[in-house]
Amino acid sequence: MSATHSLQLRLAEDAAAAMRHGRFAEALPMVERLGRLPDPPAGIAALRAQALFGLERLEGAEAAADLAVAAADAVETRQLRARIRLARGDAAGAADDAAAAVMASPGDRAAKGLLGICLLEASRWDEALFFLGDVATDTDPPSVLQLAHAFARSGRFEAADELLAHCTARWPGLPGLAGIRAQAALFAARAADAEAIARAAIAADGPSPALLALLAHAQVAQGRLAEGSATLAAAARLAPEDGYLAHLAAAAAGEAPDAAAVEYVTRVFDGYAPRFETQILSLGYRVPGLILRAVERLFPDVAAGDARLGSVLDLGCGTGLIGVVLDDLLPPREGRTLIGVDLSRRMLEQAAVKRLYTEFRHAELAAVMAADTASYQLITAADVFCYLGRLDPVLALCRARLAPGGVLLFTLERSPGANGEWRLGRTGRFAHSAEYARSALASAGLEIVLWQEESLRLEGPDLVEGWLIGARAATAH
Amino acid sequence: MPDGALGPPSRFRAGLDRLIEGRPEQAVPLLEAALADAEDAPWAGLNLALAYVQLGRIAPALPLLEAAAVALPDHAEVRFHLATVLGLRNETDRAAECYSAALERNPDHLLSLAGLAAIEESAGRHGTAAALVARARRLAPEEPELDIMGGRLALAAGDAATAAADAERALDRRPGHVRAASLLAEALRTRLGADAAAAEIAARAGAEPLRADWPLVAASLDGRAGRLSERVGELRVAVALLPESTDVLAELGKALWEGDQRPEAEAVLRRAIAVRPGDIDLRNWLATLLWRMQRPSEMLTWLDSATADFGAAPTLEVNRALALNALGEQDAAVAAADAAAAMQQTGASALIARMQVLAYHPEQGHAAALLAAGRAIAERLGPPPPRPERDRDPDRRLRVALLSGSFGAHPVGWLTVAGFEALATDPGFELYGYALRPRRDGVNSRFRAVCRHWREAAALSDAAVAGAILEDGCDILIDLGGYGDSGRPYALQRRPAPVVVKWVGSQFATMGLDCIDWMLTDRWETPPGAERFYTERLLRLPDGYVCFSPPPYAPPVAPTPVLARGHVTFGCFNNLAKITPQVLALWARILATLPDARLELRTQTLSEAGTRERVVARCVAAGLPMDRIVLHPGCRHPQLLGAYGDIDIALDPFPYAGGLTVCEALWMGVPVVAMEGDSFSGRHAVSHLSNVGLPDWIATDAETYHDLAVARARDVPALAALRDGLRAQVAASPLCDAPRFGRNLAAALRHAWGAYCRET
């Protein structure tokens, strides 16, 4: 055995041992060194992906996993990448990898379980339940808990309750059980139960960000906003790196960061995507209709059927409701430009199903517009700018992307207080003052062509009041 | 030196050959025999001494070298060796004399120049040291050790670039040199800042992947930045690249120690010590590791062997004091601490160790003696700086810093966290946590959830910890570490907040320091008149001074076991440091009065065989009937609580009473017979028992303690009835009433703040 070879063996063994004990920070220097030695061993990319994944450096982990899969398309590397993609919120990609692993090793229970989890996250309920049901067995309590979780997530509350009662009776101390029970109770609109379960778990094991967030949701759902706010603050302190919790806590406390954290928007909408349409329509969501009306008013030739709408950029397209209402005004599919932008991959997946859009961009909207060079006849931002505080930068970007005569159509929620430019409400959205909106438009070089007071939707028993605003690039006088 | 050409090889010659071959253990018997025959003296004596030194046996080497120096009056080398041995034994002045004497005989004696320079450097005479090093480097321009010394002095003089260049030269010549790597790390950090230094080293490691020096430097940078895991990883790389280097291996051992990978740390340190028996530092590291692993008996064995080899040194004596104390041998512990304090002329670590062990001493552990010990530390530390100035508005929202290494499942956690949770609901306060030791458990999460700002401060120096608290603008600092293992008295001494309050966490007496303003207490801990034993002002809470969180995993209270067994079982789950000979003797009397009664002791250190043997011997000496005594090894916390199901009555030790142990026994339905003392630690049990409504379980002297234990043991129906309702009684008492405690704590802190606001 050559000296280098034995050195490699030793480092690989030491690194693997450290990772087995969860000491990824210790393993990484050894893995990095292995990669730099002459003739690095074949499995080095997978080791690196594993270490980075353990350190929650997900982007680097996925890149390393890509290399690992390219080098050797093994079951283990596929599963590793599936887990990494899952953690990054790419459920569809994760499901692809997990499925490949199952096909390569059909008898592998763990592979099927992982696939089930990926499908669950991808909201492919029936397939998820098939695989998770296939592997669930009492000899492996977490597999049963996972199945119960899947039932709850997919709205099959009775089945979830039955299975969770079984778990509680047989394995009362099962890790994660309380969290899933509380979540299932929340899904089933039993907030008081969720609160009791979360409280008992916190008393037994100490607080965790997940349990505190569940408790906070339960408190808010019961109308106890102040308590929920304090609980969210505690959750955010326990997970200072979690942008979602930080935003929720800030929103609940009435503090206003400049823009809703990217992570917040992603998480909220990824979580809601499958039920978003039914939920938001049932909430009296009027914005898509209002947009259609406004487009008809601002482009009379299009409304009259004498012309077709030109290229459209739909910011924050969500599940594609704007595409639905504009479909008749656009050219036929092959001749149109309708680009949907959203931070939530799951939202985009829902929108894609409609086959109305010509392109999707999965990114933050300012980034998309900054990188874009095309111009658009219509830019829509329905219920999008309520996730931003200061509007000046985004309005300037929109103006730069408007074609001559092009229109920007967007909604804003009205800030109840007259003073200030905007405030962050308890739902995590921003409300703006009219004065601020007007001055932001003016300073971005946009002139108002439409300003309608509107009730945008119902939130609980309350109407959310706001404006539908249309603007064009200001012309020199 | 005589040559052995005449006749057959002599034993001296054979011994010398073994020594030259690097087999000192084989040389020793040959040279000892040669010396006994006065063969080739004084050379036999000199070389035997060198063999001893190589084997780490410094003590027997010393007289041999002294004799050789007399016999060889013109010989520089002998004086050099003598100086080295004296240096190892911490006899610095004599060592310097011997180096000078060697240089008088041979002005170019390189190693004497270096040795003397090292002494000058550690005495802070950097100019003299630099001149000596410069002389030495002219004689031996290729010597890496001299590069390191020169570099270190350059860095001290503010010339980081020269220091880095010197360190690199040393590494070029001697790959894997740990101190050179450490010097390079420090020089680069000074010159470039921590992040750029790390990037620079990563780039070099990329370019030279087979060179061990870069991971060594990276490890050093990691250590300075508190990245303990990364440090271990880099050192594993260095060991893999340079497997033959004991230096690097020893460094890994220390890193594993610090990263809390204890079993592997022990194995690696033992391997390193086997190769380098003469390294006092390594033995001390192993001893402190054994301390962490609750093996005081073995720790003591190592310290004794080190003391035998190297002579007494303050660090060794301090650690001996701690080991002896943990074994419950308080007399010997205080003697060792006294010896350490007598040796240590600067710094307060020996005095602090003395204070730590003094509280346990059966005769000297009283309030007045502890006050004197605390004042001795204060004198050594000197006056603290003035208080930082803050807005003296008595009613404004206050920022309260919590400083501790024990934010977790630890007595500090169980006795304070519920109180802080309640305090945090008061809009008049916001909590800032400074954690001096990384911990992750359910109790730690509770602390982090209530602290608006949290800082992991384990890697920070005392100055940096104090600086962070000061910069964060904290108004009140609550210390939860005291003189304990992870306490930071030197940080407190910098007075980072205008009001400093001592609370739980080695809160066994006054700290004696001028920088501590208040001690959080109650009327039972410090009854009226106790003020004279405290330099702090007493901030008495209306109920008890702590708020107990019963562990959620505590099992239900079991029936008192005497009902099924027919005999009473006493128990004491306190650590052995509290079990004095007087305590054992009193327990022996109780068991003599109650011929059926049993006694069970249970604590972590009883898991160690050597410790058990020592404890058995002490029990026998105290007259305890060993057939009625059970010594249980340690166990995990839920099992420890469950073990109270086997105990009818807990017997509390003295003069250092049980604290959390009393609360836990009560929660498990086990009443506690306790003795009242006069120190803070002597009154913990008084506070807790009074707070839950059991003041009639407190004895005032040995006689009443005996009578109380006997009377309670004989009244089984009363015992059973008390046990049935005890948990409910404790739960309903102020000891567990967090909202009430939080209001009282808020009022007390507001009072302390008001005093600062009124002060001119």
Short mmCIF file of N, CA and C in Angstrom, two decimals, chain A residues 427-474:
data_model
loop_
_atom_site.label_atom_id
_atom_site.label_comp_id
_atom_site.label_asym_id
_atom_site.label_seq_id
_atom_site.Cartn_x
_atom_site.Cartn_y
_atom_site.Cartn_z
N THR A 427 -50.36 39.57 10.35
CA THR A 427 -50.37 38.42 9.46
C THR A 427 -49.05 38.26 8.74
N GLY A 428 -48.10 39.14 9.01
CA GLY A 428 -46.81 39.05 8.35
C GLY A 428 -46.76 39.85 7.06
N ARG A 429 -47.85 40.54 6.73
CA ARG A 429 -47.84 41.35 5.51
C ARG A 429 -47.67 42.83 5.86
N PHE A 430 -47.22 43.59 4.87
CA PHE A 430 -47.04 45.02 5.07
C PHE A 430 -48.28 45.77 4.57
N ALA A 431 -48.62 46.82 5.29
CA ALA A 431 -49.65 47.73 4.80
C ALA A 431 -48.97 49.09 4.60
N HIS A 432 -49.38 49.78 3.55
CA HIS A 432 -48.71 51.04 3.18
C HIS A 432 -49.67 52.21 3.31
N SER A 433 -49.12 53.39 3.46
CA SER A 433 -49.96 54.59 3.46
C SER A 433 -50.08 55.11 2.02
N ALA A 434 -51.21 55.76 1.72
CA ALA A 434 -51.46 56.26 0.37
C ALA A 434 -50.39 57.29 0.00
N GLU A 435 -50.09 58.11 0.98
CA GLU A 435 -49.13 59.19 0.75
C GLU A 435 -47.78 58.60 0.32
N TYR A 436 -47.39 57.57 1.04
CA TYR A 436 -46.10 56.95 0.71
C TYR A 436 -46.13 56.30 -0.67
N ALA A 437 -47.24 55.59 -0.96
CA ALA A 437 -47.35 54.90 -2.24
C ALA A 437 -47.24 55.92 -3.38
N ARG A 438 -47.92 57.05 -3.23
CA ARG A 438 -47.89 58.07 -4.29
C ARG A 438 -46.49 58.62 -4.46
N SER A 439 -45.82 58.89 -3.34
CA SER A 439 -44.49 59.50 -3.48
C SER A 439 -43.49 58.49 -4.02
N ALA A 440 -43.67 57.20 -3.64
CA ALA A 440 -42.76 56.17 -4.16
C ALA A 440 -42.93 56.02 -5.66
N LEU A 441 -44.18 56.06 -6.13
CA LEU A 441 -44.44 55.96 -7.56
C LEU A 441 -43.80 57.14 -8.29
N ALA A 442 -44.00 58.32 -7.72
CA ALA A 442 -43.47 59.52 -8.37
C ALA A 442 -41.95 59.47 -8.44
N SER A 443 -41.35 59.08 -7.35
CA SER A 443 -39.88 59.10 -7.37
C SER A 443 -39.32 57.98 -8.25
N ALA A 444 -40.13 56.95 -8.54
CA ALA A 444 -39.67 55.91 -9.47
C ALA A 444 -39.93 56.32 -10.92
N GLY A 445 -40.53 57.47 -11.11
CA GLY A 445 -40.80 57.93 -12.47
C GLY A 445 -42.02 57.26 -13.07
N LEU A 446 -42.99 56.96 -12.22
CA LEU A 446 -44.23 56.34 -12.69
C LEU A 446 -45.39 57.29 -12.45
N GLU A 447 -46.32 57.37 -13.42
CA GLU A 447 -47.49 58.20 -13.17
C GLU A 447 -48.72 57.31 -13.04
N ILE A 448 -49.59 57.73 -12.14
CA ILE A 448 -50.75 56.90 -11.80
C ILE A 448 -51.80 57.02 -12.89
N VAL A 449 -52.23 55.86 -13.41
CA VAL A 449 -53.32 55.89 -14.39
C VAL A 449 -54.58 55.24 -13.83
N LEU A 450 -54.45 54.66 -12.65
CA LEU A 450 -55.60 54.00 -12.03
C LEU A 450 -55.35 53.95 -10.52
N TRP A 451 -56.36 54.32 -9.75
CA TRP A 451 -56.23 54.25 -8.28
C TRP A 451 -57.61 53.93 -7.75
N GLN A 452 -57.86 52.66 -7.44
CA GLN A 452 -59.18 52.24 -6.99
C GLN A 452 -59.11 51.75 -5.56
N GLU A 453 -60.01 52.25 -4.73
CA GLU A 453 -60.13 51.69 -3.39
C GLU A 453 -60.86 50.36 -3.52
N GLU A 454 -60.34 49.34 -2.88
CA GLU A 454 -60.95 48.02 -3.02
C GLU A 454 -60.88 47.25 -1.71
N SER A 455 -61.85 46.38 -1.53
CA SER A 455 -61.71 45.37 -0.48
C SER A 455 -61.02 44.18 -1.15
N LEU A 456 -59.84 43.86 -0.71
CA LEU A 456 -59.04 42.88 -1.44
C LEU A 456 -59.48 41.45 -1.11
N ARG A 457 -59.78 41.21 0.17
CA ARG A 457 -60.22 39.85 0.54
C ARG A 457 -60.72 39.88 1.96
N LEU A 458 -61.27 38.75 2.38
CA LEU A 458 -61.69 38.57 3.76
C LEU A 458 -60.54 37.96 4.55
N GLU A 459 -60.35 38.45 5.74
CA GLU A 459 -59.38 37.79 6.60
C GLU A 459 -60.07 37.58 7.93
N GLY A 460 -60.40 36.34 8.24
CA GLY A 460 -61.28 36.11 9.37
C GLY A 460 -62.58 36.81 9.04
N PRO A 461 -63.12 37.54 9.97
CA PRO A 461 -64.37 38.24 9.68
C PRO A 461 -64.15 39.60 9.01
N ASP A 462 -62.87 40.01 8.88
CA ASP A 462 -62.60 41.38 8.45
C ASP A 462 -62.28 41.46 6.97
N LEU A 463 -62.70 42.56 6.37
CA LEU A 463 -62.29 42.84 5.00
C LEU A 463 -60.94 43.51 5.03
N VAL A 464 -60.06 43.06 4.15
CA VAL A 464 -58.78 43.74 4.04
C VAL A 464 -58.94 44.81 2.97
N GLU A 465 -58.78 46.06 3.38
CA GLU A 465 -58.97 47.18 2.47
C GLU A 465 -57.66 47.57 1.83
N GLY A 466 -57.75 48.02 0.56
CA GLY A 466 -56.52 48.44 -0.11
C GLY A 466 -56.83 49.13 -1.41
N TRP A 467 -55.85 49.09 -2.28
CA TRP A 467 -56.02 49.77 -3.56
C TRP A 467 -55.54 48.89 -4.69
N LEU A 468 -56.20 49.04 -5.82
CA LEU A 468 -55.64 48.52 -7.05
C LEU A 468 -55.07 49.73 -7.78
N ILE A 469 -53.79 49.63 -8.13
CA ILE A 469 -53.12 50.80 -8.70
C ILE A 469 -52.55 50.44 -10.06
N GLY A 470 -52.76 51.33 -11.00
CA GLY A 470 -52.14 51.17 -12.31
C GLY A 470 -51.19 52.34 -12.56
N ALA A 471 -50.04 52.07 -13.19
CA ALA A 471 -49.09 53.16 -13.42
C ALA A 471 -48.37 52.94 -14.73
N ARG A 472 -48.00 54.06 -15.35
CA ARG A 472 -47.21 54.04 -16.59
C ARG A 472 -45.95 54.82 -16.35
N ALA A 473 -44.97 54.60 -17.21
CA ALA A 473 -43.77 55.43 -17.14
C ALA A 473 -44.18 56.88 -17.41
N ALA A 474 -43.74 57.77 -16.52
CA ALA A 474 -44.10 59.18 -16.67
C ALA A 474 -43.44 59.74 -17.93
#
